[in-house]
Amino acid sequence: MNAPADHAHLAPELHLREVPAALIDALQQRFGPQCSTALVVREQHGRDESIFDVPPPSAVIFAESTQDVADAVKLAAQHKVPVIPFGVGSSLEGHLLAIQGGISIDVSRMNQVLSINAEDLTVTVQPGITRKALNEAVKHEGLFFPIDPGADASIGGMAATRASGTNAVRYGTMRENVLALEVVTAKGEVIRTGTRAKKSSAGYDLTRLMVGSEGTLGIMTEITVKLYPLPEAISAAICSFPSIEAAVRTVIQVIQLGVPIARCELIDAGTVRMVNAHSKLGLREEHMLLMEFHGSPASVQEQAEMVQEIASEFGGNAFEWATTPEERTRLWTARHNAYFAAIQSKPGCRAVSTDTCVPISRLADCLLDSVAEADASGLPYFLVGHVGDGNFHFGYLIDPANPQEHRVAEELNHKLVHRALQLEGTCTGEHGVGLHKMDFLRREAGDGAIDMMRTIKQALDPDNILNPGKIFTY
Amino acid sequence: MNAPADHAHLAPELHLREVPAALIDALQQRFGPQCSTALVVREQHGRDESIFDVPPPSAVIFAESTQDVADAVKLAAQHKVPVIPFGVGSSLEGHLLAIQGGISIDVSRMNQVLSINAEDLTVTVQPGITRKALNEAVKHEGLFFPIDPGADASIGGMAATRASGTNAVRYGTMRENVLALEVVTAKGEVIRTGTRAKKSSAGYDLTRLMVGSEGTLGIMTEITVKLYPLPEAISAAICSFPSIEAAVRTVIQVIQLGVPIARCELIDAGTVRMVNAHSKLGLREEHMLLMEFHGSPASVQEQAEMVQEIASEFGGNAFEWATTPEERTRLWTARHNAYFAAIQSKPGCRAVSTDTCVPISRLADCLLDSVAEADASGLPYFLVGHVGDGNFHFGYLIDPANPQEHRVAEELNHKLVHRALQLEGTCTGEHGVGLHKMDFLRREAGDGAIDMMRTIKQALDPDNILNPGKIFTY
């Protein structure tokens, strides 16, 4: 999915800082084969799923321990050189890009489960473990980790972007599910935040300050998250609707009635067509809600009955149920492959993704006007949404060689964000700010809050070496 | 409950800063009758439910608007004079005490509900509204605000101390339930953090940095919190147990099985005796769990049956049910009056309260050893606990004129905190650090994390005027 290198219009402003040869020498001496300067390795670490093309980092450190991370940061700090943590590279917003130069610290080898505390429903992991690997590691305990952003992202990356996904409507986001951290600071010191206690009033909430800070305040080296008992019963269902509005009105009522639905996802008819073409799923090509219910058998049935009743009021068709694990996997494959199905529907394209999230009462207003604008633009797009949370994503499919398409996509995104902010929402529900939403964030948060963020950043990282140039300018 | 003024041994170290007459003049000019320097008013604002006695603030501003708070802070900032926000004065840890002098900003007149968004399950309030008043204001919408720390605290105070209470086991704490804030900074500027969107990845989580910062980083002037639909069915029950251990083992199993119990409180037999004496409730004087179940009628029954089964395995007696609102009120009155019942059981006493919280698997270890130590000490005490969260409180009842009793109580607290930290817990589950737990926090968080907190504080409040001397030293 790499774009050709000649599309300067896609590049963010670069402020490349010097990476002295003395630093590379010192890194090679300390890390030996764990330090790579090979172009192919650097390029792989200088790119994510965003539309941006920038020069790669000067070296990649494959950290295998907290000490490795601390030592790499200390060496970089001596030379005031940027360090950028790297998990699996699934960021959508340019978080990983070395726009000020520097070195990449790849934590993917730090992928161990350090301790499972099944009785307390907690697990402590290294940041490089992916969510699927974590779930494999805990399932024999009858437990699972619900946060599911689609991609098989690393837990470190998910914490750094405050990720969420399809289960957040019931289980919350990384904000609610990270209990404690070990963090390497800008000086290369190792600190701990939080404990395994379920709640605490012990001073500033450094854990939640780090969660969502996108690598700009510290590098996470251990992460303790909550687990949940695997539900006794799980049922998933598809319901199709005559209009997006009918689907959205159904969702709003489900949420307002407090039904503890575990997943509640919208896919519009056009995206279902792309998914069918890509994954041969044979789904009915209509707007649809994909839902999942967790609980005791009685509670799952009670929830499903309530939702069916509401859906039928809005013209929803009868549910198609998926009760076996295989059927459920097929159904959620449709949801998770939407992005890739869309990308492949237009060869060579990239997606400009949106990520607004609004209060549920504003969801119809926000979504329907934006659909009308997208339809009018003529750009192909996909539309999926964690609508139970008021969060949805357009992906406008653009030819990266065509500046006009890029401009149209960004205008659509602009209008959508502006609308979401007017409706008391946010420009980013779960992807983070990165490079792509810095202007949006300023508009959302206001200069006062941005000043406060900047003041914190400058205090904790005075030489601005931790993933500089992301979230806001300074 | 004010102690006589001659107990110097109870006083924390004072570093009184000058409050110039020019500032008092300026405040009186700006605020007229909203500014009081009357001794009785100042003394009322210079004291909370903690054991500390310190000189009162030099003036009290009765703020009626955000602008009032901002102007008061700006005037104080010109003279580098401390400002201490005041809600209803129910802090247990000395949060409100003017240990560096300064002025109190009383926000109790800022007690309005600004907007109820019933469809989104959110409400925006001023900080001075109490939790009971908030619940009165939203109940006609079929909604409630679950956080219940016992005292009818202000929402501002609850947010500032990251409070929780009896419902946290199901609904979370202020950490999970505050969505957005308006905050007056140390410069007297007004910023907003967060939005009404249910989730967000938009930059640093300033909302959660402010929640629990105990007035040291800013003064909250608007608070948006989550609401919940009033449960269709509520049942409360008492179950008594032959030992504290049997009660605790029951709780541990209930939590580990994922039963969504709404309240799960321990009261030990001695405390039940105090409550009976105080409130004439005629409760069976045994160790007991007070529980509440929320949900659909079927789900409440299902939960209750599971818990009864577990309790009976550990020798718990048959449940005594309270299904009418009046019966439930009687039962929760027992829990909420425990503190006052205990205080009144020993005339003239004060309580040294503990607030440890540990992972649920460690609860029995932590609690039982501490009970044995308390029994051996000979000091009377009360013991209550939000045991579903692993959080419990001893209140050692001391004669404030008796240094020996105070010493014994602090030693017990010390041992308890040390034990909780070894068991991966926290020194404070919900009361905050204030003046009382600064040493404990340093031990819990470590010098590195305290340095990070201090760095943030110094960056956001360089003249150290926002509630100085609390949480950590600087």
CSV table of C-alpha atoms in Angstrom, one decimal, chain A residues 79-425:
chain,number,residue,atom,x,y,z
A,79,HIS,CA,22.3,14.0,21.2
A,80,LYS,CA,18.8,15.5,21.5
A,81,VAL,CA,17.6,13.2,18.7
A,82,PRO,CA,14.0,12.1,18.4
A,83,VAL,CA,12.9,8.6,19.4
A,84,ILE,CA,9.7,7.1,18.0
A,85,PRO,CA,8.2,3.9,19.5
A,86,PHE,CA,7.0,1.3,17.0
A,87,GLY,CA,4.6,-1.6,17.6
A,88,VAL,CA,3.1,-3.2,14.4
A,89,GLY,CA,2.8,0.0,12.3
A,90,SER,CA,-1.0,0.0,12.1
A,91,SER,CA,-1.5,3.7,12.9
A,92,LEU,CA,-3.8,5.5,10.6
A,93,GLU,CA,-2.7,9.0,11.4
A,94,GLY,CA,1.1,9.2,10.8
A,95,HIS,CA,2.0,8.6,14.5
A,96,LEU,CA,5.1,6.6,13.5
A,97,LEU,CA,6.6,9.0,10.9
A,98,ALA,CA,9.9,10.5,11.5
A,99,ILE,CA,9.0,14.1,10.5
A,100,GLN,CA,11.8,15.5,12.6
A,101,GLY,CA,14.1,12.6,11.8
A,102,GLY,CA,15.5,10.4,14.6
A,103,ILE,CA,15.4,6.7,15.5
A,104,SER,CA,12.6,4.2,15.7
A,105,ILE,CA,12.4,2.0,18.8
A,106,ASP,CA,10.7,-1.2,17.7
A,107,VAL,CA,9.1,-3.0,20.7
A,108,SER,CA,7.6,-5.9,18.8
A,109,ARG,CA,10.1,-8.3,20.4
A,110,MET,CA,8.8,-7.2,23.8
A,111,ASN,CA,5.8,-9.3,23.4
A,112,GLN,CA,5.6,-11.4,26.6
A,113,VAL,CA,2.8,-11.9,29.0
A,114,LEU,CA,4.5,-11.1,32.3
A,115,SER,CA,1.8,-12.2,34.7
A,116,ILE,CA,-1.8,-13.3,34.4
A,117,ASN,CA,-3.8,-12.6,37.6
A,118,ALA,CA,-6.9,-14.5,36.7
A,119,GLU,CA,-8.5,-14.0,40.1
A,120,ASP,CA,-8.2,-10.2,39.8
A,121,LEU,CA,-9.1,-10.1,36.1
A,122,THR,CA,-5.8,-8.4,35.3
A,123,VAL,CA,-2.8,-9.2,33.1
A,124,THR,CA,0.5,-7.4,32.8
A,125,VAL,CA,2.1,-7.5,29.3
A,126,GLN,CA,5.0,-6.1,27.4
A,127,PRO,CA,3.9,-3.4,24.9
A,128,GLY,CA,4.7,-5.4,21.7
A,129,ILE,CA,2.2,-8.1,22.3
A,130,THR,CA,-0.8,-7.9,19.9
A,131,ARG,CA,-4.4,-8.0,21.0
A,132,LYS,CA,-4.9,-11.4,19.3
A,133,ALA,CA,-1.8,-12.9,20.9
A,134,LEU,CA,-3.0,-11.6,24.3
A,135,ASN,CA,-6.3,-13.2,23.9
A,136,GLU,CA,-4.7,-16.5,22.9
A,137,ALA,CA,-2.6,-16.3,26.1
A,138,VAL,CA,-5.5,-15.8,28.5
A,139,LYS,CA,-8.3,-17.8,26.9
A,140,HIS,CA,-7.3,-21.0,28.9
A,141,GLU,CA,-8.2,-19.0,32.0
A,142,GLY,CA,-11.7,-18.4,30.6
A,143,LEU,CA,-10.9,-14.7,30.2
A,144,PHE,CA,-10.6,-12.3,27.4
A,145,PHE,CA,-9.4,-8.8,26.6
A,146,PRO,CA,-12.2,-7.0,24.8
A,147,ILE,CA,-10.7,-4.0,23.1
A,148,ASP,CA,-10.7,-4.7,19.4
A,149,PRO,CA,-9.7,-1.9,17.0
A,150,GLY,CA,-9.9,-4.2,14.0
A,151,ALA,CA,-6.2,-4.4,13.1
A,152,ASP,CA,-4.2,-6.8,15.2
A,153,ALA,CA,-2.5,-3.9,16.8
A,154,SER,CA,0.0,-4.0,19.6
A,155,ILE,CA,-1.2,-3.3,23.1
A,156,GLY,CA,1.4,-0.6,23.4
A,157,GLY,CA,0.1,1.2,20.3
A,158,MET,CA,-3.4,0.8,21.4
A,159,ALA,CA,-2.6,2.4,24.8
A,160,ALA,CA,-0.6,5.1,23.1
A,161,THR,CA,-3.6,6.1,20.9
A,162,ARG,CA,-6.3,5.4,23.5
A,163,ALA,CA,-7.8,2.9,21.0
A,164,SER,CA,-11.1,1.2,21.3
A,165,GLY,CA,-13.2,-0.5,18.6
A,166,THR,CA,-16.2,-2.8,18.3
A,167,ASN,CA,-16.5,-3.8,22.0
A,168,ALA,CA,-16.1,-0.4,23.5
A,169,VAL,CA,-19.8,0.2,23.7
A,170,ARG,CA,-19.9,-2.3,26.6
A,171,TYR,CA,-16.3,-2.7,27.8
A,172,GLY,CA,-15.0,0.8,27.3
A,173,THR,CA,-11.7,1.9,25.7
A,174,MET,CA,-8.1,1.8,26.6
A,175,ARG,CA,-8.8,4.8,28.8
A,176,GLU,CA,-11.0,2.6,31.0
A,177,ASN,CA,-9.0,-0.6,30.7
A,178,VAL,CA,-5.4,0.3,31.4
A,179,LEU,CA,-4.7,0.0,35.2
A,180,ALA,CA,-1.0,0.6,35.4
A,181,LEU,CA,2.1,1.2,33.4
A,182,GLU,CA,5.9,1.1,33.4
A,183,VAL,CA,7.2,4.0,31.3
A,184,VAL,CA,10.6,5.2,30.1
A,185,THR,CA,10.7,9.0,30.4
A,186,ALA,CA,12.5,11.5,28.2
A,187,LYS,CA,15.6,11.2,30.3
A,188,GLY,CA,15.6,7.4,30.0
A,189,GLU,CA,14.4,6.8,33.5
A,190,VAL,CA,12.0,4.1,34.3
A,191,ILE,CA,8.9,5.0,36.3
A,192,ARG,CA,5.7,3.2,37.3
A,193,THR,CA,2.2,4.6,37.3
A,194,GLY,CA,-0.9,3.1,39.0
A,195,THR,CA,-1.2,-0.3,40.7
A,196,ARG,CA,-3.3,-3.4,40.2
A,197,ALA,CA,-5.9,-2.0,42.6
A,198,LYS,CA,-9.2,-1.5,40.8
A,199,LYS,CA,-9.5,2.1,41.9
A,200,SER,CA,-7.2,4.7,43.4
A,201,SER,CA,-7.1,8.3,44.5
A,202,ALA,CA,-3.3,8.3,44.8
A,203,GLY,CA,-2.2,11.6,43.2
A,204,TYR,CA,-2.2,12.6,39.6
A,205,ASP,CA,-3.5,10.1,37.2
A,206,LEU,CA,-0.3,9.6,35.3
A,207,THR,CA,-1.6,6.4,33.8
A,208,ARG,CA,-4.3,8.1,31.9
A,209,LEU,CA,-2.0,11.0,31.0
A,210,MET,CA,0.2,8.5,29.3
A,211,VAL,CA,-2.7,6.6,27.6
A,212,GLY,CA,-3.4,8.6,24.4
A,213,SER,CA,-0.2,10.6,24.6
A,214,GLU,CA,1.0,9.0,21.3
A,215,GLY,CA,4.5,8.4,22.5
A,216,THR,CA,5.1,12.1,23.2
A,217,LEU,CA,5.4,11.9,27.0
A,218,GLY,CA,7.1,8.5,27.5
A,219,ILE,CA,7.5,5.0,26.1
A,220,MET,CA,5.4,2.3,27.7
A,221,THR,CA,7.4,-0.8,28.6
A,222,GLU,CA,4.8,-2.7,30.7
A,223,ILE,CA,1.1,-2.4,30.6
A,224,THR,CA,-1.4,-3.8,33.1
A,225,VAL,CA,-4.9,-4.1,31.6
A,226,LYS,CA,-8.3,-5.5,32.8
A,227,LEU,CA,-9.6,-8.8,31.6
A,228,TYR,CA,-13.1,-10.1,31.6
A,229,PRO,CA,-14.7,-13.5,32.1
A,230,LEU,CA,-15.6,-15.0,28.7
A,231,PRO,CA,-19.3,-14.6,28.5
A,232,GLU,CA,-21.4,-17.6,29.3
A,233,ALA,CA,-23.4,-17.0,26.2
A,234,ILE,CA,-22.6,-15.0,23.0
A,235,SER,CA,-25.0,-14.3,20.2
A,236,ALA,CA,-24.3,-12.2,17.1
A,237,ALA,CA,-26.8,-11.0,14.6
A,238,ILE,CA,-27.1,-9.0,11.4
A,239,CYS,CA,-30.1,-6.8,10.7
A,240,SER,CA,-30.6,-4.9,7.5
A,241,PHE,CA,-32.4,-1.6,7.3
A,242,PRO,CA,-34.2,0.4,4.5
A,243,SER,CA,-32.1,3.5,5.3
A,244,ILE,CA,-29.0,4.5,7.3
A,245,GLU,CA,-31.4,6.7,9.3
A,246,ALA,CA,-33.5,3.7,10.3
A,247,ALA,CA,-30.4,1.9,11.5
A,248,VAL,CA,-29.1,4.8,13.4
A,249,ARG,CA,-32.5,5.5,15.1
A,250,THR,CA,-32.5,1.9,16.2
A,251,VAL,CA,-29.1,2.3,17.7
A,252,ILE,CA,-30.0,5.5,19.5
A,253,GLN,CA,-33.0,3.9,21.2
A,254,VAL,CA,-31.0,0.7,22.2
A,255,ILE,CA,-28.4,2.8,23.9
A,256,GLN,CA,-30.8,5.2,25.5
A,257,LEU,CA,-32.7,2.2,27.0
A,258,GLY,CA,-29.5,1.0,28.6
A,259,VAL,CA,-29.4,-2.3,26.8
A,260,PRO,CA,-25.9,-3.7,27.6
A,261,ILE,CA,-25.2,-4.6,24.0
A,262,ALA,CA,-21.6,-5.7,23.5
A,263,ARG,CA,-21.1,-4.7,19.9
A,264,CYS,CA,-23.2,-2.5,17.7
A,265,GLU,CA,-21.7,-1.7,14.3
A,266,LEU,CA,-23.0,0.0,11.2
A,267,ILE,CA,-21.9,-0.9,7.7
A,268,ASP,CA,-23.6,1.0,4.8
A,269,ALA,CA,-24.8,-0.8,1.7
A,270,GLY,CA,-21.9,0.4,-0.5
A,271,THR,CA,-19.4,-1.0,2.0
A,272,VAL,CA,-21.2,-4.3,2.2
A,273,ARG,CA,-20.9,-4.5,-1.6
A,274,MET,CA,-17.1,-4.0,-1.3
A,275,VAL,CA,-16.8,-6.6,1.5
A,276,ASN,CA,-18.8,-9.1,-0.6
A,277,ALA,CA,-16.5,-8.5,-3.6
A,278,HIS,CA,-13.4,-8.9,-1.4
A,279,SER,CA,-14.3,-11.7,1.0
A,280,LYS,CA,-17.1,-13.5,-0.9
A,281,LEU,CA,-19.4,-13.4,2.1
A,282,GLY,CA,-22.7,-13.2,0.2
A,283,LEU,CA,-24.2,-10.7,2.6
A,284,ARG,CA,-27.4,-8.9,1.7
A,285,GLU,CA,-26.2,-5.6,0.1
A,286,GLU,CA,-28.2,-3.3,2.3
A,287,HIS,CA,-27.4,-1.0,5.2
A,288,MET,CA,-26.9,-3.2,8.2
A,289,LEU,CA,-26.2,-3.3,11.9
A,290,LEU,CA,-23.9,-6.1,13.2
A,291,MET,CA,-24.6,-6.7,16.8
A,292,GLU,CA,-23.3,-9.0,19.6
A,293,PHE,CA,-24.8,-9.8,22.9
A,294,HIS,CA,-22.9,-11.1,25.9
A,295,GLY,CA,-24.1,-12.5,29.2
A,296,SER,CA,-26.0,-15.4,30.7
A,297,PRO,CA,-28.2,-17.2,28.3
A,298,ALA,CA,-31.3,-15.5,29.8
A,299,SER,CA,-29.8,-12.1,29.6
A,300,VAL,CA,-28.6,-12.5,26.1
A,301,GLN,CA,-32.1,-13.6,25.0
A,302,GLU,CA,-33.6,-10.6,26.9
A,303,GLN,CA,-31.2,-8.2,25.2
A,304,ALA,CA,-31.8,-9.6,21.8
A,305,GLU,CA,-35.6,-9.5,22.2
A,306,MET,CA,-35.5,-5.9,23.2
A,307,VAL,CA,-33.3,-4.9,20.2
A,308,GLN,CA,-35.3,-6.9,17.7
A,309,GLU,CA,-38.4,-5.1,18.9
A,310,ILE,CA,-36.8,-1.7,18.5
A,311,ALA,CA,-35.3,-2.6,15.1
A,312,SER,CA,-38.7,-3.8,13.8
A,313,GLU,CA,-40.2,-0.4,14.8
A,314,PHE,CA,-37.8,1.2,12.4
A,315,GLY,CA,-38.3,-1.2,9.6
A,316,GLY,CA,-35.4,-3.5,10.3
A,317,ASN,CA,-35.6,-7.0,8.8
A,318,ALA,CA,-35.6,-10.1,10.9
A,319,PHE,CA,-32.3,-10.9,12.5
A,320,GLU,CA,-30.0,-13.3,10.9
A,321,TRP,CA,-28.3,-15.1,13.8
A,322,ALA,CA,-24.8,-16.3,14.2
A,323,THR,CA,-24.5,-18.4,17.3
A,324,THR,CA,-21.6,-20.7,16.5
A,325,PRO,CA,-18.0,-19.4,16.8
A,326,GLU,CA,-17.5,-20.0,13.0
A,327,GLU,CA,-20.6,-18.0,12.0
A,328,ARG,CA,-19.6,-15.2,14.3
A,329,THR,CA,-16.1,-15.1,12.9
A,330,ARG,CA,-17.6,-14.8,9.4
A,331,LEU,CA,-19.7,-12.0,10.5
A,332,TRP,CA,-17.0,-10.0,12.2
A,333,THR,CA,-14.6,-10.8,9.3
A,334,ALA,CA,-17.0,-8.7,7.2
A,335,ARG,CA,-16.6,-5.8,9.7
A,336,HIS,CA,-12.9,-6.1,10.1
A,337,ASN,CA,-12.1,-6.5,6.4
A,338,ALA,CA,-14.1,-3.4,5.4
A,339,TYR,CA,-11.0,-1.3,5.3
A,340,PHE,CA,-9.0,-3.6,3.1
A,341,ALA,CA,-12.0,-4.5,1.0
A,342,ALA,CA,-12.5,-0.8,0.3
A,343,ILE,CA,-8.8,-0.2,-0.5
A,344,GLN,CA,-8.8,-3.1,-2.9
A,345,SER,CA,-12.0,-1.8,-4.6
A,346,LYS,CA,-10.0,1.0,-6.3
A,347,PRO,CA,-6.6,-0.2,-7.2
A,348,GLY,CA,-3.7,2.0,-6.1
A,349,CYS,CA,-5.9,4.1,-3.9
A,350,ARG,CA,-5.4,5.2,-0.3
A,351,ALA,CA,-8.1,6.0,2.2
A,352,VAL,CA,-8.5,9.4,4.0
A,353,SER,CA,-10.2,8.1,7.1
A,354,THR,CA,-12.4,10.1,9.4
A,355,ASP,CA,-13.0,9.4,13.1
A,356,THR,CA,-15.6,11.7,14.6
A,357,CYS,CA,-17.5,10.7,17.6
A,358,VAL,CA,-20.6,12.6,18.9
A,359,PRO,CA,-23.1,12.2,21.7
A,360,ILE,CA,-25.6,9.5,20.7
A,361,SER,CA,-28.5,12.0,20.4
A,362,ARG,CA,-26.5,13.8,17.7
A,363,LEU,CA,-25.5,10.8,15.7
A,364,ALA,CA,-28.2,10.9,13.1
A,365,ASP,CA,-27.7,14.6,12.5
A,366,CYS,CA,-24.0,14.2,12.1
A,367,LEU,CA,-24.0,11.1,10.0
A,368,LEU,CA,-26.8,11.7,7.6
A,369,ASP,CA,-25.6,15.2,6.5
A,370,SER,CA,-22.1,13.8,6.0
A,371,VAL,CA,-23.4,10.9,3.9
A,372,ALA,CA,-25.2,13.4,1.7
A,373,GLU,CA,-22.0,15.4,1.3
A,374,ALA,CA,-20.0,12.3,0.5
A,375,ASP,CA,-22.5,11.1,-2.1
A,376,ALA,CA,-22.5,14.5,-3.7
A,377,SER,CA,-18.7,14.6,-4.0
A,378,GLY,CA,-18.6,11.7,-6.4
A,379,LEU,CA,-15.6,10.1,-4.4
A,380,PRO,CA,-16.0,6.5,-3.6
A,381,TYR,CA,-16.0,5.8,0.1
A,382,PHE,CA,-16.6,3.2,2.8
A,383,LEU,CA,-18.7,3.9,5.9
A,384,VAL,CA,-18.5,1.8,9.0
A,385,GLY,CA,-19.2,2.8,12.5
A,386,HIS,CA,-19.1,1.9,16.2
A,387,VAL,CA,-22.4,3.6,16.2
A,388,GLY,CA,-23.3,2.5,19.8
A,389,ASP,CA,-20.6,4.9,20.9
A,390,GLY,CA,-21.6,7.6,18.4
A,391,ASN,CA,-18.3,7.0,16.5
A,392,PHE,CA,-18.1,6.3,12.8
A,393,HIS,CA,-15.5,6.3,10.0
A,394,PHE,CA,-15.7,7.4,6.5
A,395,GLY,CA,-12.8,6.3,4.3
A,396,TYR,CA,-12.7,8.5,1.2
A,397,LEU,CA,-10.8,6.5,-1.4
A,398,ILE,CA,-8.4,8.7,-3.3
A,399,ASP,CA,-5.8,8.2,-6.0
A,400,PRO,CA,-2.7,9.5,-4.2
A,401,ALA,CA,-1.4,10.9,-7.6
A,402,ASN,CA,-4.5,13.1,-7.9
A,403,PRO,CA,-4.3,16.2,-5.8
A,404,GLN,CA,-7.9,17.2,-6.7
A,405,GLU,CA,-9.2,14.0,-5.1
A,406,HIS,CA,-7.1,14.5,-2.0
A,407,ARG,CA,-8.4,18.1,-1.7
A,408,VAL,CA,-12.1,16.9,-2.0
A,409,ALA,CA,-11.5,14.2,0.6
A,410,GLU,CA,-9.9,16.7,3.0
A,411,GLU,CA,-12.8,19.1,2.5
A,412,LEU,CA,-15.3,16.4,3.3
A,413,ASN,CA,-13.4,15.5,6.4
A,414,HIS,CA,-13.2,19.2,7.3
A,415,LYS,CA,-17.0,19.6,7.0
A,416,LEU,CA,-17.6,16.5,9.0
A,417,VAL,CA,-15.3,17.5,11.8
A,418,HIS,CA,-16.7,20.9,12.0
A,419,ARG,CA,-20.2,19.4,12.2
A,420,ALA,CA,-19.2,17.0,14.9
A,421,LEU,CA,-17.6,19.7,17.0
A,422,GLN,CA,-20.7,21.8,16.7
A,423,LEU,CA,-22.7,18.8,18.0
A,424,GLU,CA,-20.4,18.6,21.1
A,425,GLY,CA,-18.4,15.7,19.7
